């Protein structure tokens, strides 16, 4: 899945930004979200960010991604939260 970046390139949900000049940029993973404890624990460091949809904000170079953050099958630390993240392509 992917979307235009507003400057002739595109962004892929797997964390890559392909610019109009052919350069590939890796997009950093988002910082962990605090779990039930309200603090970032060792278990929270293993979070996975799943992207369900990407959209270019019209008239900008900003991409919004909707999805979820989860820690799965980790005893009491198991959780799933909806997330909206943004990425500026800098165009």
CSV table of N, CA, C and O in Angstrom, one decimal, residues 6 9 14 24 32-33 90:
chain,number,residue,atom,x,y,z
A,6,UNK,N,3.1,14.2,-2.8
A,6,UNK,CA,2.9,15.6,-3.1
A,6,UNK,C,4.0,16.3,-3.9
A,6,UNK,O,3.9,17.5,-4.1
A,9,UNK,N,6.9,11.9,-5.9
A,9,UNK,CA,7.3,10.6,-5.4
A,9,UNK,C,6.2,9.9,-4.7
A,9,UNK,O,5.0,10.2,-4.9
A,14,UNK,N,5.4,0.1,4.2
A,14,UNK,CA,6.5,-0.6,4.8
A,14,UNK,C,7.6,0.3,5.3
A,14,UNK,O,8.6,-0.2,5.8
A,24,UNK,N,15.7,6.7,-2.2
A,24,UNK,CA,14.9,5.9,-1.3
A,24,UNK,C,15.3,6.4,0.1
A,24,UNK,O,16.5,6.4,0.5
A,32,UNK,N,7.7,4.2,21.0
A,32,UNK,CA,6.7,3.4,21.7
A,32,UNK,C,5.7,4.2,22.4
A,32,UNK,O,6.0,5.3,22.8
A,33,UNK,N,4.5,3.6,22.5
A,33,UNK,CA,3.4,4.3,23.3
A,33,UNK,C,3.3,3.6,24.6
A,33,UNK,O,3.4,2.3,24.7
A,90,UNK,N,8.8,16.6,3.5
A,90,UNK,CA,9.8,17.7,3.4
A,90,UNK,C,9.8,18.4,2.0
A,90,UNK,O,10.6,19.2,1.8
